[in-house]
PDB file of C-alpha atoms and ligand atoms in Angstrom:
ATOM      1  CA  MET A 335      88.339 134.474  57.781  1.00 82.00           C
ATOM      2  CA  THR A 336      87.437 134.185  61.493  1.00 88.00           C
ATOM      3  CA  LYS A 337      88.832 136.632  64.068  1.00 85.00           C
ATOM      4  CA  SER A 338      91.382 134.124  65.373  1.00 89.00           C
ATOM      5  CA  GLU A 339      92.450 133.124  61.839  1.00 89.00           C
ATOM      6  CA  MET A 340      92.978 136.833  61.071  1.00 88.00           C
ATOM      7  CA  ALA A 341      95.004 137.318  64.277  1.00 88.00           C
ATOM      8  CA  PHE A 342      97.168 134.305  63.388  1.00 88.00           C
ATOM      9  CA  ALA A 343      97.713 135.554  59.817  1.00 90.00           C
ATOM     10  CA  GLU A 344      98.698 139.012  61.129  1.00 90.00           C
ATOM     11  CA  ARG A 345     101.172 137.558  63.648  1.00 91.00           C
ATOM     12  CA  LYS A 346     102.698 135.459  60.834  1.00 92.00           C
ATOM     13  CA  LEU A 347     102.968 138.500  58.554  1.00 91.00           C
ATOM     14  CA  PHE A 348     104.558 140.496  61.373  1.00 87.00           C
ATOM     15  CA  VAL A 349     107.254 137.858  61.975  1.00 89.00           C
ATOM     16  CA  GLU A 350     107.955 137.635  58.223  1.00 91.00           C
ATOM     17  CA  ARG A 351     108.477 141.418  57.995  1.00 92.00           C
ATOM     18  CA  TRP A 352     110.596 141.393  61.185  1.00 91.00           C
ATOM     19  CA  VAL A 353     112.861 138.722  59.635  1.00 89.00           C
ATOM     20  CA  LYS A 354     113.259 140.950  56.572  1.00 90.00           C
ATOM     21  CA  SER A 355     113.812 144.248  58.446  1.00 90.00           C
ATOM     22  CA  PRO A 356     114.476 143.585  62.156  1.00 89.00           C
ATOM     23  CA  LEU A 357     115.641 147.134  62.936  1.00 88.00           C
ATOM     24  CA  LYS A 358     112.662 148.822  61.307  1.00 89.00           C
ATOM     25  CA  VAL A 359     109.986 146.466  62.598  1.00 83.00           C
ATOM     26  CA  ALA A 360     111.784 146.293  65.976  1.00 85.00           C
ATOM     27  CA  SER A 361     109.425 143.792  67.632  1.00 85.00           C
ATOM     28  CA  VAL A 362     108.608 140.153  66.909  1.00 85.00           C
ATOM     29  CA  THR A 363     104.926 140.439  67.632  1.00 90.00           C
ATOM     30  CA  PRO A 364     102.176 143.050  67.136  1.00 94.00           C
ATOM     31  CA  SER A 365     101.131 145.079  70.195  1.00 95.00           C
ATOM     32  CA  GLY A 366      98.615 143.347  72.449  1.00 95.00           C
ATOM     33  CA  ALA A 367      95.023 144.465  73.016  1.00 96.00           C
ATOM     34  CA  ASP A 368      95.653 146.195  76.396  1.00 97.00           C
ATOM     35  CA  LEU A 369      98.498 148.269  74.979  1.00 97.00           C
ATOM     36  CA  CYS A 370      96.487 149.216  71.881  1.00 98.00           C
ATOM     37  CA  ARG A 371      93.529 150.281  74.041  1.00 98.00           C
ATOM     38  CA  ALA A 372      95.826 152.414  76.202  1.00 98.00           C
ATOM     39  CA  MET A 373      97.292 154.069  73.085  1.00 98.00           C
ATOM     40  CA  ALA A 374      93.767 154.932  71.905  1.00 98.00           C
ATOM     41  CA  GLU A 375      92.865 156.294  75.357  1.00 98.00           C
ATOM     42  CA  GLY A 376      96.051 158.369  75.466  1.00 98.00           C
ATOM     43  CA  ALA A 377      95.020 159.932  72.146  1.00 98.00           C
ATOM     44  CA  GLY A 378      91.525 160.670  73.474  1.00 98.00           C
ATOM     45  CA  ALA A 379      90.212 158.596  70.564  1.00 98.00           C
ATOM     46  CA  ALA A 380      86.499 159.199  69.972  1.00 98.00           C
ATOM     47  CA  ALA A 381      84.081 160.108  67.215  1.00 98.00           C
ATOM     48  CA  GLY A 382      85.033 163.383  65.564  1.00 97.00           C
ATOM     49  CA  ARG A 383      88.746 163.169  66.485  1.00 97.00           C
ATOM     50  CA  ARG A 384      91.195 163.232  63.539  1.00 97.00           C
ATOM     51  CA  VAL A 385      94.248 161.081  64.080  1.00 98.00           C
ATOM     52  CA  ILE A 386      97.512 160.258  62.305  1.00 98.00           C
ATOM     53  CA  GLU A 387      99.129 156.923  63.132  1.00 98.00           C
ATOM     54  CA  LEU A 388     102.849 156.366  62.471  1.00 98.00           C
ATOM     55  CA  GLY A 389     104.225 152.841  61.983  1.00 98.00           C
ATOM     56  CA  PRO A 390     100.919 150.962  62.188  1.00 98.00           C
ATOM     57  CA  GLY A 391     102.396 147.589  61.119  1.00 97.00           C
ATOM     58  CA  THR A 392      99.556 145.069  60.828  1.00 96.00           C
ATOM     59  CA  GLY A 393      97.186 147.597  62.437  1.00 97.00           C
ATOM     60  CA  PRO A 394      96.317 146.539  66.016  1.00 96.00           C
ATOM     61  CA  ILE A 395      96.409 150.161  67.237  1.00 98.00           C
ATOM     62  CA  THR A 396      94.443 151.197  64.137  1.00 98.00           C
ATOM     63  CA  ALA A 397      91.744 148.709  65.155  1.00 97.00           C
ATOM     64  CA  ALA A 398      91.682 150.118  68.716  1.00 98.00           C
ATOM     65  CA  LEU A 399      91.342 153.690  67.402  1.00 98.00           C
ATOM     66  CA  LEU A 400      88.429 152.651  65.183  1.00 98.00           C
ATOM     67  CA  HIS A 401      86.844 150.680  68.019  1.00 98.00           C
ATOM     68  CA  ALA A 402      87.042 153.804  70.238  1.00 98.00           C
ATOM     69  CA  GLY A 403      84.924 155.658  67.679  1.00 98.00           C
ATOM     70  CA  VAL A 404      87.385 157.364  65.316  1.00 98.00           C
ATOM     71  CA  ALA A 405      85.795 157.303  61.845  1.00 98.00           C
ATOM     72  CA  PRO A 406      87.835 155.553  59.103  1.00 98.00           C
ATOM     73  CA  SER A 407      87.756 158.823  57.148  1.00 97.00           C
ATOM     74  CA  ASP A 408      89.375 160.594  60.145  1.00 97.00           C
ATOM     75  CA  LEU A 409      92.380 158.278  60.247  1.00 98.00           C
ATOM     76  CA  LEU A 410      95.613 158.609  58.261  1.00 98.00           C
ATOM     77  CA  LEU A 411      98.262 155.876  58.514  1.00 98.00           C
ATOM     78  CA  LEU A 412     101.908 156.424  57.571  1.00 98.00           C
ATOM     79  CA  GLU A 413     103.792 153.140  57.159  1.00 98.00           C
ATOM     80  CA  LEU A 414     107.234 152.573  55.620  1.00 97.00           C
ATOM     81  CA  ASP A 415     106.840 148.892  54.782  1.00 96.00           C
ATOM     82  CA  ASP A 416     105.060 148.249  51.469  1.00 96.00           C
ATOM     83  CA  VAL A 417     103.653 144.867  52.516  1.00 96.00           C
ATOM     84  CA  PHE A 418     102.186 146.286  55.747  1.00 97.00           C
ATOM     85  CA  ALA A 419     100.761 149.229  53.754  1.00 98.00           C
ATOM     86  CA  HIS A 420      99.059 146.852  51.315  1.00 97.00           C
ATOM     87  CA  HIS A 421      97.685 144.753  54.193  1.00 96.00           C
ATOM     88  CA  LEU A 422      96.295 147.872  55.940  1.00 97.00           C
ATOM     89  CA  ARG A 423      94.481 149.039  52.782  1.00 97.00           C
ATOM     90  CA  THR A 424      92.718 145.683  52.506  1.00 95.00           C
ATOM     91  CA  ARG A 425      92.035 145.316  56.232  1.00 94.00           C
ATOM     92  CA  HIS A 426      90.757 148.853  56.876  1.00 94.00           C
ATOM     93  CA  PRO A 427      88.921 150.180  53.828  1.00 92.00           C
ATOM     94  CA  GLY A 428      88.040 153.851  54.173  1.00 95.00           C
ATOM     95  CA  VAL A 429      91.195 154.615  56.149  1.00 98.00           C
ATOM     96  CA  THR A 430      93.833 156.706  54.314  1.00 97.00           C
ATOM     97  CA  VAL A 431      97.051 154.662  54.081  1.00 98.00           C
ATOM     98  CA  VAL A 432     100.232 156.408  52.967  1.00 97.00           C
ATOM     99  CA  GLU A 433     103.269 154.269  52.219  1.00 97.00           C
ATOM    100  CA  GLY A 434     106.183 156.420  53.314  1.00 96.00           C
ATOM    101  CA  ASP A 435     108.639 157.563  55.940  1.00 97.00           C
ATOM    102  CA  ALA A 436     107.316 159.047  59.195  1.00 98.00           C
ATOM    103  CA  ARG A 437     110.069 161.663  58.899  1.00 97.00           C
ATOM    104  CA  ARG A 438     107.890 163.162  56.162  1.00 97.00           C
ATOM    105  CA  ILE A 439     104.840 163.481  58.365  1.00 97.00           C
ATOM    106  CA  GLY A 440     104.591 167.220  57.640  1.00 94.00           C
ATOM    107  CA  ARG A 441     104.434 166.656  53.898  1.00 94.00           C
ATOM    108  CA  ALA A 442     101.971 163.737  54.209  1.00 95.00           C
ATOM    109  CA  ALA A 443      99.661 165.715  56.528  1.00 95.00           C
ATOM    110  CA  ALA A 444      99.645 168.725  54.211  1.00 94.00           C
ATOM    111  CA  ALA A 445      99.150 166.623  51.061  1.00 94.00           C
ATOM    112  CA  HIS A 446      96.118 164.852  52.539  1.00 93.00           C
ATOM    113  CA  GLY A 447      94.571 167.858  54.287  1.00 90.00           C
ATOM    114  CA  TRP A 448      95.335 166.538  57.768  1.00 89.00           C
ATOM    115  CA  THR A 449      96.814 169.727  59.259  1.00 90.00           C
ATOM    116  CA  GLY A 450      95.106 170.791  62.482  1.00 93.00           C
ATOM    117  CA  CYS A 451      94.457 167.178  63.490  1.00 96.00           C
ATOM    118  CA  ASP A 452      93.912 166.157  67.142  1.00 97.00           C
ATOM    119  CA  ALA A 453      96.471 163.419  67.825  1.00 98.00           C
ATOM    120  CA  VAL A 454      99.476 161.612  66.401  1.00 98.00           C
ATOM    121  CA  VAL A 455      99.871 158.053  67.651  1.00 98.00           C
ATOM    122  CA  SER A 456     103.199 156.323  67.108  1.00 98.00           C
ATOM    123  CA  GLY A 457     104.293 152.689  67.242  1.00 97.00           C
ATOM    124  CA  LEU A 458     107.649 153.639  65.691  1.00 97.00           C
ATOM    125  CA  PRO A 459     110.876 152.332  67.250  1.00 94.00           C
ATOM    126  CA  LEU A 460     111.629 155.934  68.237  1.00 94.00           C
ATOM    127  CA  ILE A 461     114.398 155.327  70.796  1.00 91.00           C
ATOM    128  CA  ALA A 462     116.374 153.374  68.183  1.00 91.00           C
ATOM    129  CA  MET A 463     116.177 156.319  65.782  1.00 94.00           C
ATOM    130  CA  PRO A 464     118.789 159.078  65.585  1.00 94.00           C
ATOM    131  CA  LEU A 465     117.992 162.406  67.195  1.00 94.00           C
ATOM    132  CA  SER A 466     117.666 164.019  63.750  1.00 95.00           C
ATOM    133  CA  ALA A 467     114.807 161.601  62.947  1.00 96.00           C
ATOM    134  CA  GLN A 468     113.113 162.315  66.298  1.00 96.00           C
ATOM    135  CA  VAL A 469     113.342 166.041  65.564  1.00 96.00           C
ATOM    136  CA  ARG A 470     111.608 165.614  62.221  1.00 97.00           C
ATOM    137  CA  ILE A 471     108.969 163.192  63.513  1.00 98.00           C
ATOM    138  CA  ALA A 472     108.009 164.974  66.750  1.00 97.00           C
ATOM    139  CA  GLY A 473     108.492 168.445  65.253  1.00 96.00           C
ATOM    140  CA  GLY A 474     106.429 167.478  62.200  1.00 97.00           C
ATOM    141  CA  ALA A 475     103.740 165.890  64.376  1.00 97.00           C
ATOM    142  CA  PHE A 476     103.235 169.076  66.425  1.00 97.00           C
ATOM    143  CA  GLU A 477     103.193 171.175  63.263  1.00 96.00           C
ATOM    144  CA  ALA A 478     100.470 168.902  61.873  1.00 96.00           C
ATOM    145  CA  MET A 479      98.316 169.184  65.017  1.00 96.00           C
ATOM    146  CA  GLY A 480      96.124 171.928  66.436  1.00 91.00           C
ATOM    147  CA  PRO A 481      97.146 173.713  69.706  1.00 92.00           C
ATOM    148  CA  GLY A 482      95.671 170.999  71.956  1.00 94.00           C
ATOM    149  CA  GLY A 483      97.221 168.128  69.982  1.00 97.00           C
ATOM    150  CA  VAL A 484      98.768 165.111  71.711  1.00 98.00           C
ATOM    151  CA  PHE A 485     101.644 162.915  70.578  1.00 98.00           C
ATOM    152  CA  VAL A 486     101.296 159.368  71.909  1.00 98.00           C
ATOM    153  CA  GLN A 487     104.281 157.022  71.804  1.00 98.00           C
ATOM    154  CA  LEU A 488     104.759 153.444  73.027  1.00 97.00           C
ATOM    155  CA  THR A 489     108.059 152.269  74.451  1.00 96.00           C
ATOM    156  CA  TYR A 490     109.514 149.093  75.949  1.00 94.00           C
ATOM    157  CA  GLY A 491     112.104 151.083  77.916  1.00 92.00           C
ATOM    158  CA  PRO A 492     111.860 152.744  81.347  1.00 91.00           C
ATOM    159  CA  PHE A 493     112.437 156.344  80.204  1.00 94.00           C
ATOM    160  CA  SER A 494     110.844 158.934  77.945  1.00 96.00           C
ATOM    161  CA  PRO A 495     111.047 157.620  74.354  1.00 96.00           C
ATOM    162  CA  LEU A 496     111.396 161.220  73.122  1.00 97.00           C
ATOM    163  CA  ASN A 497     114.796 162.691  73.905  1.00 95.00           C
ATOM    164  CA  PRO A 498     114.328 164.980  76.997  1.00 95.00           C
ATOM    165  CA  ALA A 499     116.385 167.793  75.411  1.00 95.00           C
ATOM    166  CA  LEU A 500     114.097 167.649  72.372  1.00 96.00           C
ATOM    167  CA  VAL A 501     111.017 167.696  74.611  1.00 96.00           C
ATOM    168  CA  ARG A 502     112.305 170.947  76.164  1.00 96.00           C
ATOM    169  CA  ARG A 503     113.355 172.410  72.809  1.00 95.00           C
ATOM    170  CA  LEU A 504     109.900 171.833  71.322  1.00 95.00           C
ATOM    171  CA  GLY A 505     108.242 173.327  74.426  1.00 96.00           C
ATOM    172  CA  LEU A 506     106.503 170.067  75.339  1.00 97.00           C
ATOM    173  CA  VAL A 507     105.611 168.246  78.509  1.00 97.00           C
ATOM    174  CA  GLY A 508     105.518 164.466  78.550  1.00 97.00           C
ATOM    175  CA  ARG A 509     104.273 161.927  81.044  1.00 97.00           C
ATOM    176  CA  ARG A 510     103.951 158.191  81.290  1.00 98.00           C
ATOM    177  CA  PHE A 511     100.238 157.725  80.732  1.00 98.00           C
ATOM    178  CA  ARG A 512     100.049 153.989  81.370  1.00 97.00           C
ATOM    179  CA  TRP A 513     102.284 150.975  82.033  1.00 97.00           C
ATOM    180  CA  ILE A 514     101.043 147.746  80.452  1.00 97.00           C
ATOM    181  CA  ALA A 515     102.421 144.624  82.104  1.00 95.00           C
ATOM    182  CA  ARG A 516     100.230 142.349  79.976  1.00 93.00           C
ATOM    183  CA  ASN A 517     102.133 142.879  76.737  1.00 94.00           C
ATOM    184  CA  LEU A 518     105.048 141.066  75.144  1.00 90.00           C
ATOM    185  CA  PRO A 519     107.313 142.757  76.110  1.00 92.00           C
ATOM    186  CA  PRO A 520     105.720 144.931  78.827  1.00 95.00           C
ATOM    187  CA  ALA A 521     105.382 148.478  77.517  1.00 96.00           C
ATOM    188  CA  SER A 522     104.583 152.047  78.501  1.00 97.00           C
ATOM    189  CA  VAL A 523     102.444 154.647  76.773  1.00 98.00           C
ATOM    190  CA  TRP A 524     103.795 158.215  76.891  1.00 98.00           C
ATOM    191  CA  VAL A 525     101.709 161.280  76.062  1.00 98.00           C
ATOM    192  CA  TYR A 526     103.304 164.611  75.065  1.00 98.00           C
ATOM    193  CA  ARG A 527     101.540 167.927  74.639  1.00 97.00           C
ATOM    194  CA  ARG A 528     102.542 171.572  74.256  1.00 96.00           C
ATOM    195  CA  ARG A 529     103.466 173.207  77.557  1.00 92.00           C
ATOM    196  CA  THR A 530     101.128 176.094  76.651  1.00 88.00           C
ATOM    197  CA  ALA A 531      98.209 173.656  76.381  1.00 78.00           C
ATOM    198  CA  VAL A 532      98.844 172.433  79.962  1.00 73.00           C
ATOM    199  CA  ASN A 533      99.161 175.800  81.755  1.00 65.00           C
TER     200      ASN A 533
HETATM  201  C1  LIG B1503     107.321 148.018  66.637  1.00 54.66           C
HETATM  202  S1  LIG B1503     106.464 147.959  65.068  1.00 54.66           S
HETATM  203  C2  LIG B1503     104.871 148.495  65.654  1.00 54.66           C
HETATM  204  C3  LIG B1503     103.738 148.022  64.777  1.00 54.66           C
HETATM  205  C4  LIG B1503     102.343 148.317  65.323  1.00 54.66           C
HETATM  206  N1  LIG B1503     102.138 149.733  65.531  1.00 54.66           N
HETATM  207  C5  LIG B1503     102.092 147.581  66.604  1.00 54.66           C
HETATM  208  O1  LIG B1503     102.019 148.262  67.642  1.00 54.66           O
HETATM  209  O2  LIG B1503     101.973 146.352  66.579  1.00 54.66           O
HETATM  210  C6  LIG B1503     107.149 149.376  64.221  1.00 54.66           C
HETATM  211  C7  LIG B1503     106.463 149.771  62.927  1.00 54.66           C
HETATM  212  O3  LIG B1503     107.025 150.999  62.460  1.00 54.66           O
HETATM  213  C8  LIG B1503     107.276 150.907  61.051  1.00 54.66           C
HETATM  214  N2  LIG B1503     108.356 151.861  60.747  1.00 54.66           N
HETATM  215  C9  LIG B1503     109.661 151.812  61.112  1.00 54.66           C
HETATM  216  N3  LIG B1503     110.323 152.896  60.702  1.00 54.66           N
HETATM  217  C10 LIG B1503     109.403 153.683  60.062  1.00 54.66           C
HETATM  218  C11 LIG B1503     109.465 154.964  59.428  1.00 54.66           C
HETATM  219  N4  LIG B1503     110.621 155.650  59.362  1.00 54.66           N
HETATM  220  N5  LIG B1503     108.342 155.478  58.899  1.00 54.66           N
HETATM  221  C12 LIG B1503     107.148 154.789  58.962  1.00 54.66           C
HETATM  222  N6  LIG B1503     107.036 153.576  59.539  1.00 54.66           N
HETATM  223  C13 LIG B1503     108.141 153.025  60.091  1.00 54.66           C
HETATM  224  C14 LIG B1503     107.644 149.447  60.851  1.00 54.66           C
HETATM  225  O4  LIG B1503     107.518 149.053  59.501  1.00 54.66           O
HETATM  226  C15 LIG B1503     106.630 148.778  61.775  1.00 54.66           C
HETATM  227  O5  LIG B1503     105.390 148.633  61.135  1.00 54.66           O
END
């Protein structure tokens, strides 16, 4: 399959899964290249960095992380949708793909020896999720990471995708890392880290 045939097939798969589960997939098209690159930059993606990706879908951010130098063996993907999970296993051999709920990130990280990792990158529809889910996802992500770990989240909205009260409660600081106009829809990349890692 050529690159453009693969891109077409992935867009088609994405729309099919969106039709089946519009609230979970939460977008009609995979993230564009500029947004995926910004997500990888926000995570400091490079050789030797160990990364967990939540809600990878068809894997455009996965591809950007690999392109930035992250080794396939240093990447763990946690995806709820079984068809996306199957696609990711075929598309990115060597990457660990876990079919499951991002709310169980703590369990998945421990089971696969990923505790102490460097970054958690999320394409989840976080703002549409209840606060209890955000608590488990963000809380679990920071438990899975080392002290300097970063949580990187995309959003189509103007505000912090992580609830500000939760950001304070977890002792985090967050900032908009990049705004990407050339994406459908335009999107922002937010990066959160522990307050103690900033001071
Ligand atoms: C907006 S799409 C983003 C897909 C991809 N990261 C991208 O940027 O193109 C959201 C993704 O999160 C997945 N997802 C939604 N809820 C999830 C959950 N609780 N746990 C794991 N994945 C979830 C969906 O199946 C979908 O792949």
